[in-house]
Every structure is written in C-alpha cells, then in structure tokens.
PDB file of C-alpha atoms in Angstrom:
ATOM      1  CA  UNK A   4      27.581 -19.962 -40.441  1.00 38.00           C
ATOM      2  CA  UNK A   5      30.102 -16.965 -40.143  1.00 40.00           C
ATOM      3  CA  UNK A   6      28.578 -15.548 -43.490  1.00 45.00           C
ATOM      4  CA  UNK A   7      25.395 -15.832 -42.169  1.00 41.00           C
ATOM      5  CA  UNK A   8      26.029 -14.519 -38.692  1.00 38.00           C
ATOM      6  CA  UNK A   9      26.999 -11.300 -40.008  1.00 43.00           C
ATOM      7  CA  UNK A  10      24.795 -10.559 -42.789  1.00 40.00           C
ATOM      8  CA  UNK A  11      22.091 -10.755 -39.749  1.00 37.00           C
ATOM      9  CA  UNK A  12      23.710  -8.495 -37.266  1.00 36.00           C
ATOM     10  CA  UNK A  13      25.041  -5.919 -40.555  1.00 40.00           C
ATOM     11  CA  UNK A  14      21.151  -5.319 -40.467  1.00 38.00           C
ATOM     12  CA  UNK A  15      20.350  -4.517 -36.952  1.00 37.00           C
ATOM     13  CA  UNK A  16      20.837  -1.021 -35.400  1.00 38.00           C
ATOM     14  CA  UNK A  17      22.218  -1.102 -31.372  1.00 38.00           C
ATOM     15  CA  UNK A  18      21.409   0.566 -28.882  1.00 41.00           C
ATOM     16  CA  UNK A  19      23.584   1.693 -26.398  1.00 43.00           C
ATOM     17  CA  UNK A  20      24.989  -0.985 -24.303  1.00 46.00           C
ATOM     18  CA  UNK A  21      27.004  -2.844 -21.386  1.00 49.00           C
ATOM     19  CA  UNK A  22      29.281  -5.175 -23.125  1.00 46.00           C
ATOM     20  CA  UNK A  23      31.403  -7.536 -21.390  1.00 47.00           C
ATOM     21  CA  UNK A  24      34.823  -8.188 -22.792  1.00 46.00           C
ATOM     22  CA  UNK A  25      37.122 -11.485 -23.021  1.00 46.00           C
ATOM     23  CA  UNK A  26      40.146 -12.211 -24.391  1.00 44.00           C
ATOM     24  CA  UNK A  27      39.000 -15.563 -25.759  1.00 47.00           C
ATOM     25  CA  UNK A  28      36.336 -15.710 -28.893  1.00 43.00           C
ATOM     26  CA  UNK A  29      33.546 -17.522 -28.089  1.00 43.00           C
ATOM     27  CA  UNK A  30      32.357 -21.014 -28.237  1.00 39.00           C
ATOM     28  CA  UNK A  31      30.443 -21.285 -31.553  1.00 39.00           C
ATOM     29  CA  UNK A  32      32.889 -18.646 -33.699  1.00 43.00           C
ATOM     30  CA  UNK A  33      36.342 -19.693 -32.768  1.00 52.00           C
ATOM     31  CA  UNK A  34      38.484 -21.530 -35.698  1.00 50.00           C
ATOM     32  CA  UNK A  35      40.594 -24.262 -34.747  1.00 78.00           C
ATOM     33  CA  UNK A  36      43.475 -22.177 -33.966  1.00 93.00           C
ATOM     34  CA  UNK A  37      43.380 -18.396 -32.850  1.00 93.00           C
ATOM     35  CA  UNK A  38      46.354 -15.625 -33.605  1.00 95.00           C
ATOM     36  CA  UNK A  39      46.201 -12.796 -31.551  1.00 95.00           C
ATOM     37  CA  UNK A  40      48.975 -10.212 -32.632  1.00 97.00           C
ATOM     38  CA  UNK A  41      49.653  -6.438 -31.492  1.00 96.00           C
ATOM     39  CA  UNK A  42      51.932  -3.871 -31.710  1.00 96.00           C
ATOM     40  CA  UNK A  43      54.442  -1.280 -28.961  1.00 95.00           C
ATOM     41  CA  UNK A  44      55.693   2.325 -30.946  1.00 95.00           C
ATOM     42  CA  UNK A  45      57.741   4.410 -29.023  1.00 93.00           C
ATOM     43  CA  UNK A  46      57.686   7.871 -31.072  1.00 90.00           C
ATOM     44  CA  UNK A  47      60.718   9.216 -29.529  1.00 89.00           C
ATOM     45  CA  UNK A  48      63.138   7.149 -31.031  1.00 91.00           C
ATOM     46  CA  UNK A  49      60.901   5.557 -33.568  1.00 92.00           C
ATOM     47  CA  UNK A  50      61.389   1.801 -31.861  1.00 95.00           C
ATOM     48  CA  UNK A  51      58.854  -0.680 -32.396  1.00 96.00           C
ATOM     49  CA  UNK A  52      57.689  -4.340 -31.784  1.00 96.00           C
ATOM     50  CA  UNK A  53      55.311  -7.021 -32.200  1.00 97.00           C
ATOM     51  CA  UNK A  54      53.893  -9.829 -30.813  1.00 97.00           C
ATOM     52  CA  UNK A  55      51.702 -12.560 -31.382  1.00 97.00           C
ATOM     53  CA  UNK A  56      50.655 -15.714 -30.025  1.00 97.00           C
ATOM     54  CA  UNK A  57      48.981 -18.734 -31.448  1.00 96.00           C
ATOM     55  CA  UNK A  58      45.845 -20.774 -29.283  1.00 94.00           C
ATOM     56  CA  UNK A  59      44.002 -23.765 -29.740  1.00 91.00           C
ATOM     57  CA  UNK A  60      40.348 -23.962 -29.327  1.00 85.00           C
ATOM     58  CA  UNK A  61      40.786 -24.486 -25.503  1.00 84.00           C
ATOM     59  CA  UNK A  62      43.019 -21.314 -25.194  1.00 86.00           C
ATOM     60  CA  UNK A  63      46.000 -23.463 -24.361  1.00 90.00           C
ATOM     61  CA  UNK A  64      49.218 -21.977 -26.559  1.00 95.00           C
ATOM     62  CA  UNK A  65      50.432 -23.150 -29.335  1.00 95.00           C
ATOM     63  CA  UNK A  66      53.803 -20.709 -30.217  1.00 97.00           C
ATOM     64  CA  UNK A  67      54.214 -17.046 -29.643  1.00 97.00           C
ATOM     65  CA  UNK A  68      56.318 -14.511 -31.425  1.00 97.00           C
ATOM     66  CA  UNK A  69      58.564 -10.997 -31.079  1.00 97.00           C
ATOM     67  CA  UNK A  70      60.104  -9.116 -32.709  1.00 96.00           C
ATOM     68  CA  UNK A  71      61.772  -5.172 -32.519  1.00 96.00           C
ATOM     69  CA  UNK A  72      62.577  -3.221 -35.512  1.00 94.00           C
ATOM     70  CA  UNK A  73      62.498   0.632 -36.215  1.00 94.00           C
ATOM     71  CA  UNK A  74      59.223   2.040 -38.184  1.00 94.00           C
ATOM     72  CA  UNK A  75      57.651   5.314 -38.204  1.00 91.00           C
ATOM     73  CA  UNK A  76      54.124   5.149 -36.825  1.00 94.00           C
ATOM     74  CA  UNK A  77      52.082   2.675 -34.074  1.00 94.00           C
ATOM     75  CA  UNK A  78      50.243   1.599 -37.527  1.00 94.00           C
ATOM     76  CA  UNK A  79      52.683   0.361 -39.172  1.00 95.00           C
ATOM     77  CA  UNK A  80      53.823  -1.615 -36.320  1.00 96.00           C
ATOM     78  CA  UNK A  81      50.032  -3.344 -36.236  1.00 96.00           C
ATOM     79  CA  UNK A  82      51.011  -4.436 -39.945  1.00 96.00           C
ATOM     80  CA  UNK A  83      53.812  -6.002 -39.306  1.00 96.00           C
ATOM     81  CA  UNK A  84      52.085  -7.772 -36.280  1.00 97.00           C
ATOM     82  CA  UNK A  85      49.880  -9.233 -38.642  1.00 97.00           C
ATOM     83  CA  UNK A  86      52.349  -9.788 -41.678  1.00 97.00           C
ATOM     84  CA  UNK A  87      54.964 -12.091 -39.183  1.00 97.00           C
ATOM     85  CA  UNK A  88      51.686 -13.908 -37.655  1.00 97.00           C
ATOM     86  CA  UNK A  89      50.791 -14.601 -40.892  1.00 97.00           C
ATOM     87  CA  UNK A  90      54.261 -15.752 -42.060  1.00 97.00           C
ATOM     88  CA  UNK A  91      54.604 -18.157 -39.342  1.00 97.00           C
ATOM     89  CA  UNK A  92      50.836 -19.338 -40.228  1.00 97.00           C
ATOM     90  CA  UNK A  93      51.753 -20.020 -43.222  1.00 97.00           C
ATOM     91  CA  UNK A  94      55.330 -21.625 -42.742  1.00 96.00           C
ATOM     92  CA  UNK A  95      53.513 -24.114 -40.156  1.00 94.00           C
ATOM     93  CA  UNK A  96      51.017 -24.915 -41.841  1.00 91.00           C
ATOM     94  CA  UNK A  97      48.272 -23.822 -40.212  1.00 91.00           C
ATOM     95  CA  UNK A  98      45.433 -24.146 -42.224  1.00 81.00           C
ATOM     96  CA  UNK A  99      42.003 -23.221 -40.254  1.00 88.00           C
ATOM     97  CA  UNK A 100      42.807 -19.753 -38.284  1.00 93.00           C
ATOM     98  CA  UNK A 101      41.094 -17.314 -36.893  1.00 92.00           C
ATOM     99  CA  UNK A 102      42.907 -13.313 -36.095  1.00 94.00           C
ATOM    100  CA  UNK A 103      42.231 -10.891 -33.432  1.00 93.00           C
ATOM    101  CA  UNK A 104      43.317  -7.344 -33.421  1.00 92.00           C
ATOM    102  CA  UNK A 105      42.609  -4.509 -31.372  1.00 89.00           C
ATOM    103  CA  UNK A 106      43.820  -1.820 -34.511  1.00 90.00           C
ATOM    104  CA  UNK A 107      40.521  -1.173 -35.869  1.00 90.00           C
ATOM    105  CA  UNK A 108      42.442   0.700 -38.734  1.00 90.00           C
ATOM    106  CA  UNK A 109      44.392  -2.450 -39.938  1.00 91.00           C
ATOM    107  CA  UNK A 110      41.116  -4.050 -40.207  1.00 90.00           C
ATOM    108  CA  UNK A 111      39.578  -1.315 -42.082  1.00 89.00           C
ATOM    109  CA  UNK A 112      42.359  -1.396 -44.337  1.00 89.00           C
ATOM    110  CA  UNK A 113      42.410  -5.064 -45.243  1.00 88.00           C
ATOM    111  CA  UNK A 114      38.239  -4.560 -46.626  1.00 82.00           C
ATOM    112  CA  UNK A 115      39.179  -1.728 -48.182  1.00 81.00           C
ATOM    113  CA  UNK A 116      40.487  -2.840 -51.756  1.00 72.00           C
ATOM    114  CA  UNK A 117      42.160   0.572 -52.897  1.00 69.00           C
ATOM    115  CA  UNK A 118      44.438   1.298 -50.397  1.00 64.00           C
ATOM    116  CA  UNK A 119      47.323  -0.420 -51.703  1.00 70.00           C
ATOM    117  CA  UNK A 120      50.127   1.733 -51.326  1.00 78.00           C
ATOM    118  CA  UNK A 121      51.853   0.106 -48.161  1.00 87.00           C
ATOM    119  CA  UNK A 122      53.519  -2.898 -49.318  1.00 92.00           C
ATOM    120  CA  UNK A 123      53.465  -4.829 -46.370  1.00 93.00           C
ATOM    121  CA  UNK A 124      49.287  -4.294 -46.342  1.00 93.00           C
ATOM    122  CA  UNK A 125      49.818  -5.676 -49.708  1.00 92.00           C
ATOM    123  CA  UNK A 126      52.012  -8.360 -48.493  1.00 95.00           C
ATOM    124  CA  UNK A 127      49.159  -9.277 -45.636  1.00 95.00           C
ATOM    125  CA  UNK A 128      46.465  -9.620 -48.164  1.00 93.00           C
ATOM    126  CA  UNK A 129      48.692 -12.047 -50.248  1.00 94.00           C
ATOM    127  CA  UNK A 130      49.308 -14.293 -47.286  1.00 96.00           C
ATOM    128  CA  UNK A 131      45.801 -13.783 -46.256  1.00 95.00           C
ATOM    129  CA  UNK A 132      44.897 -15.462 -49.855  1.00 94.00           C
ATOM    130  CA  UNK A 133      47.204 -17.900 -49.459  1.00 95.00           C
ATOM    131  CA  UNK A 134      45.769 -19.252 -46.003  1.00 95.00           C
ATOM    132  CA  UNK A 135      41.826 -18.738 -47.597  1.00 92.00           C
ATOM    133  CA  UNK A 136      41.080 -15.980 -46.128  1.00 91.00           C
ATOM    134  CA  UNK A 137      40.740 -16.408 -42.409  1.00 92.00           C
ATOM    135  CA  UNK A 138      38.307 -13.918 -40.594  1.00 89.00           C
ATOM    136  CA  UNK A 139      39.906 -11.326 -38.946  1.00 89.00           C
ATOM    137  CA  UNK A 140      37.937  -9.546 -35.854  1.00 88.00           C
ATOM    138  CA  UNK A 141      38.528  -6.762 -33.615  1.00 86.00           C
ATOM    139  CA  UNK A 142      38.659  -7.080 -29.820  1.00 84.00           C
ATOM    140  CA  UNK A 143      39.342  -4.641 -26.916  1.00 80.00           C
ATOM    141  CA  UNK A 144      42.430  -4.078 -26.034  1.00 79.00           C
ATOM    142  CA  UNK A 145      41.859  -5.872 -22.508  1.00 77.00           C
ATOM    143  CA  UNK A 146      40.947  -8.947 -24.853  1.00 78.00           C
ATOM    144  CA  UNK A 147      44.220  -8.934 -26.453  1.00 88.00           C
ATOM    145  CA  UNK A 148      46.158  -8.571 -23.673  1.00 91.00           C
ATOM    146  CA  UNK A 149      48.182 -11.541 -24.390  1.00 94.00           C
ATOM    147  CA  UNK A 150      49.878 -10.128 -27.517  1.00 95.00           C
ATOM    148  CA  UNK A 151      49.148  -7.159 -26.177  1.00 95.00           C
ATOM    149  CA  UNK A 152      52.249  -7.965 -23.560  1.00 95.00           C
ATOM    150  CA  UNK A 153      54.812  -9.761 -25.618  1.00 96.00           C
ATOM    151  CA  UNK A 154      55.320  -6.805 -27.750  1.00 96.00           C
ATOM    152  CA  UNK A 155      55.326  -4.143 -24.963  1.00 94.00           C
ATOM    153  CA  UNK A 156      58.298  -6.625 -23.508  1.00 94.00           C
ATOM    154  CA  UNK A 157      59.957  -6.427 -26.746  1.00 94.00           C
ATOM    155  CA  UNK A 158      60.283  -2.572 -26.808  1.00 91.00           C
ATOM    156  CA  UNK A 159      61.997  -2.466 -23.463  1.00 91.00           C
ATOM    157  CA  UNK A 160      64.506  -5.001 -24.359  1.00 90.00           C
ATOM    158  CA  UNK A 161      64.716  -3.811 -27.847  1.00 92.00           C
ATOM    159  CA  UNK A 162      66.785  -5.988 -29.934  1.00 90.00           C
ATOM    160  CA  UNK A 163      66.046  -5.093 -33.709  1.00 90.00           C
ATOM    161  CA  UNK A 164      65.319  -7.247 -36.417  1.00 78.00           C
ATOM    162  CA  UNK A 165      65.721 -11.044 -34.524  1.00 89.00           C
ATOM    163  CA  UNK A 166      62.331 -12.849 -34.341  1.00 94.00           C
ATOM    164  CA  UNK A 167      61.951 -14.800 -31.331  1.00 95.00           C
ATOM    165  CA  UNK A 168      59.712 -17.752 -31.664  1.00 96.00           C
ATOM    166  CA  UNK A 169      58.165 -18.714 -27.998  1.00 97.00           C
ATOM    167  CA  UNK A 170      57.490 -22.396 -28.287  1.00 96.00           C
ATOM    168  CA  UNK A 171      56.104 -21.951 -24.095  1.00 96.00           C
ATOM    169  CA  UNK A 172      54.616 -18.813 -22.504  1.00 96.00           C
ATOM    170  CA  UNK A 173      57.214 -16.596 -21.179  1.00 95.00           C
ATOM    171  CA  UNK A 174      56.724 -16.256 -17.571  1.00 95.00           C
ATOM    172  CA  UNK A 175      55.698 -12.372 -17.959  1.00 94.00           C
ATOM    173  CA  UNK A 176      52.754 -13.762 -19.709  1.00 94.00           C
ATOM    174  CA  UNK A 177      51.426 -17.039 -17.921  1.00 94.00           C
ATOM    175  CA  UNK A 178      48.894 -15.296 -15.255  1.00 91.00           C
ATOM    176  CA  UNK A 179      47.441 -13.414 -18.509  1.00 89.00           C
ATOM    177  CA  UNK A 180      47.189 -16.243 -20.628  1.00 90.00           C
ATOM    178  CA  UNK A 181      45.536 -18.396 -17.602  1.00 88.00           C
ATOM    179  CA  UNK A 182      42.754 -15.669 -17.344  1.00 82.00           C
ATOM    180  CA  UNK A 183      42.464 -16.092 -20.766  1.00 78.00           C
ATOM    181  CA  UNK A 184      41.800 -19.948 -20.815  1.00 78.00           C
ATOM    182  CA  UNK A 185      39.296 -19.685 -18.131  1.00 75.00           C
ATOM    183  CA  UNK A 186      37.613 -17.230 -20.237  1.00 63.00           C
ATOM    184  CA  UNK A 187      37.099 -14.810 -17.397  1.00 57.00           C
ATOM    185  CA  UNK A 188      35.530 -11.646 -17.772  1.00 51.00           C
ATOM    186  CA  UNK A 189      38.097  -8.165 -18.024  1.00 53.00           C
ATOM    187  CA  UNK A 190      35.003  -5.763 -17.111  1.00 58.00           C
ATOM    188  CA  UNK A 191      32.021  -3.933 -18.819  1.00 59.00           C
ATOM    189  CA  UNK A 192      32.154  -1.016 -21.388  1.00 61.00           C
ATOM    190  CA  UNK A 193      29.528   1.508 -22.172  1.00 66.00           C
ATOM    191  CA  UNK A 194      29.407   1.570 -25.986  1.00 63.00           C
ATOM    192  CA  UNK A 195      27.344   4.467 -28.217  1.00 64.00           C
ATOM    193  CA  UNK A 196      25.150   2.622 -30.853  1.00 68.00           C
ATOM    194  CA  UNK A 197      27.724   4.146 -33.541  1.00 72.00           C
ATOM    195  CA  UNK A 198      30.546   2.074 -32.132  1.00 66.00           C
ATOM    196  CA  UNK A 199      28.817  -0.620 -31.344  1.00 68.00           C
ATOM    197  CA  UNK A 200      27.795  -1.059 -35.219  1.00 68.00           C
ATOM    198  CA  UNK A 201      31.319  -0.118 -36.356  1.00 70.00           C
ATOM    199  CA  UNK A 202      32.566  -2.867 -34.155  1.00 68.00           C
ATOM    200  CA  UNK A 203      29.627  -5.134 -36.012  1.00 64.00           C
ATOM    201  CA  UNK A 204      30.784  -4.653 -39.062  1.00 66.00           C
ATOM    202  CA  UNK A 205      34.552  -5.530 -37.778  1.00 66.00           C
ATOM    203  CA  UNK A 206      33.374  -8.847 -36.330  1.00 66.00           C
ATOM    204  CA  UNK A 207      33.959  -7.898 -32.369  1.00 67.00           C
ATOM    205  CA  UNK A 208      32.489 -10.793 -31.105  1.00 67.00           C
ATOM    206  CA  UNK A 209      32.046  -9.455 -27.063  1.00 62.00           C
ATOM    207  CA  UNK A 210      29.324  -7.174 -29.181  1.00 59.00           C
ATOM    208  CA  UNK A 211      27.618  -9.595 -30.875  1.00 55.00           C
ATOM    209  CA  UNK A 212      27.534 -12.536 -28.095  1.00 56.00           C
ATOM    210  CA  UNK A 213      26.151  -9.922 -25.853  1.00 53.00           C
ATOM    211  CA  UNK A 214      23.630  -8.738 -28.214  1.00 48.00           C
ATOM    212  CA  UNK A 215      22.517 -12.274 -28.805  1.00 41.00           C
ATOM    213  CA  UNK A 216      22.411 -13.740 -24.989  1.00 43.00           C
ATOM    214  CA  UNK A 217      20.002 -10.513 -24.467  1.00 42.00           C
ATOM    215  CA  UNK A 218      17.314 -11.128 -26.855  1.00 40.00           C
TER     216      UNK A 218
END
C-alpha cells in the first residue's frame, strides 16, 4: 500500500494549501511501532543532544532516549538522532517501525546513494538494512515535539556521552505526549505548491492526508 500511495501522489502537482499538522501519523500509514527522534546544537560551545522516543500504534510510549555529546553542526546531531534510534531498534528487536524526522536534509541524504562520506550516514543506512528498510517521513517540527523536547532537555543538563534510556515519560514530556495520543491538531500552515511536493516526495503525511480528505 505504502508503494502505491506514493507513486500516486509523486504524480500530482499541489496547489497551495492549509495543512493541518499532528504529531501522530495517521490511521492507515502508521507501522506497528513509531520512532520519533530529533536533535538540540548549541554553536557556541559546540554541545549537542538527541532524543527519541518509541510509540505504539495508539501513541502510548514504548521507551525514550538521550543523549549529549560534542559535534560540530545541528546536522550532524539529526544523524546521530537517527543512528541511536536505530541502535536501540535494532538491539530490541523491533521489527515493523516506522521514523519521523523534522531534518528534511537527513532524509534527503538517506535517498541519495552517493553521499557517503559521513560515516555515521553510512552507519544509518546499514542499520536501516538490517531492520528492512523502514519508511522514514518528515513532519513539522510541532509534530515532533515529543523528541523534539527530550533532546532540548538534554543540552541544558548536558552530560556527554551517557545514553539515558526512558523506560516512562519524563514528567517534562507527559502533557506533550498526551496531546499527541489524542491526536489533536498543533495548527494550520500555508504551504507554496513547491514545498508541498518536496514534502510529497519525503512522505509528510499531514500533506498527503489533507490532500486526500479534500478531494
């Protein structure tokens, strides 16, 4: 169905559009299990952090993660979002996932197949293979607001290189994650038809739910 889904909407051009936005994919694409993962970069003394947080189907949390290290660039702290999400996916198991990201740029990076100098990309894509290549989308940053948190909690208490694995929300966290499982709506965004078929073609599923309830 996925495979179909977006070889339909790769051939439709958008106009421009109200979208609404939730953190929660919607019933019909969502995998068994969701990981939503994000990254904090404070430039002035090069500290970093991730987060991420595993859902069922319902929403309801499954184990969350954070970290702080030191890295160079907000990008590179995306990466290794994604790489420790997909660690722990792996070390679970857990076979059928789904991952959300707001970084369009890690996205675009993991379709495009010659940009293979960053080893942890590299290392992403291996564990990617390894846990048959789950579908990654985008979603706004309001959507990932879970993750989104945890790792912006991590840079103020910034502990380097300790992964913390959250077997229950963190308190900081609970009203966000309870807005999430009642899938309420964050607000409406005004998208150009250019971004709304860029965030087609990244699997943003507030753009095509929208597009589909209004045909």
């Amino acid at each position: 169905m996925e495979n179909r889904m977006k070889s339909h909407f790769q051939n439709l051009t958008f106009c421009p559009e109200n979208f609404r936005y939730y953190s929660r994919t919607v019933h019909g694409y969502c995998s068994q299990i969701k990981l939503n993962i994000d990254g904090a970069f404070l430039k002035e003394k090069l500290h970093a952090s991730i987060g991420g947080v595993f859902r069922n189907s319902s929403g309801k949390w499954i184990m969350g993660f954070t970290k702080s290290c030191y890295t160079t660039c907000p990008l590179q702290a995306e990466l290794l979002a994604l790489e420790q999400g997909l660690k722990l996916a792996v070390d679970m198991p857990f076979v059928a996932i789904e991952i959300e990201s707001y970084s369009t740029d890690i996205i675009k990076m993991l379709i495009d197949e010659n940009d293979s100098a960053n080893a942890c990309l590299l290392n992403c894509r291996s564990l990617m293979h390894r846990l048959k290549s789950p579908v990654i989308r985008h979603n706004f940053r309001e959507g990932n607001a879970v993750a989104d948190c945890l790792a912006k909690e991590a840079v103020k208490n910034f502990k380097p290189d300790k992964c913390y694995h959250l077997a229950r929300p963190p308190l900081f966290a609970e009203a966000i994650l309870e807005k999430d499982m009642q899938s309420l709506c964050f607000g409406i965004k005004q998208l150009s038809t250019s971004v709304c078929n860029s965030l087609v073609t990244l699997n943003n599923s507030n753009v095509l739910r929208d597009y589909v309830t209004s045909v």
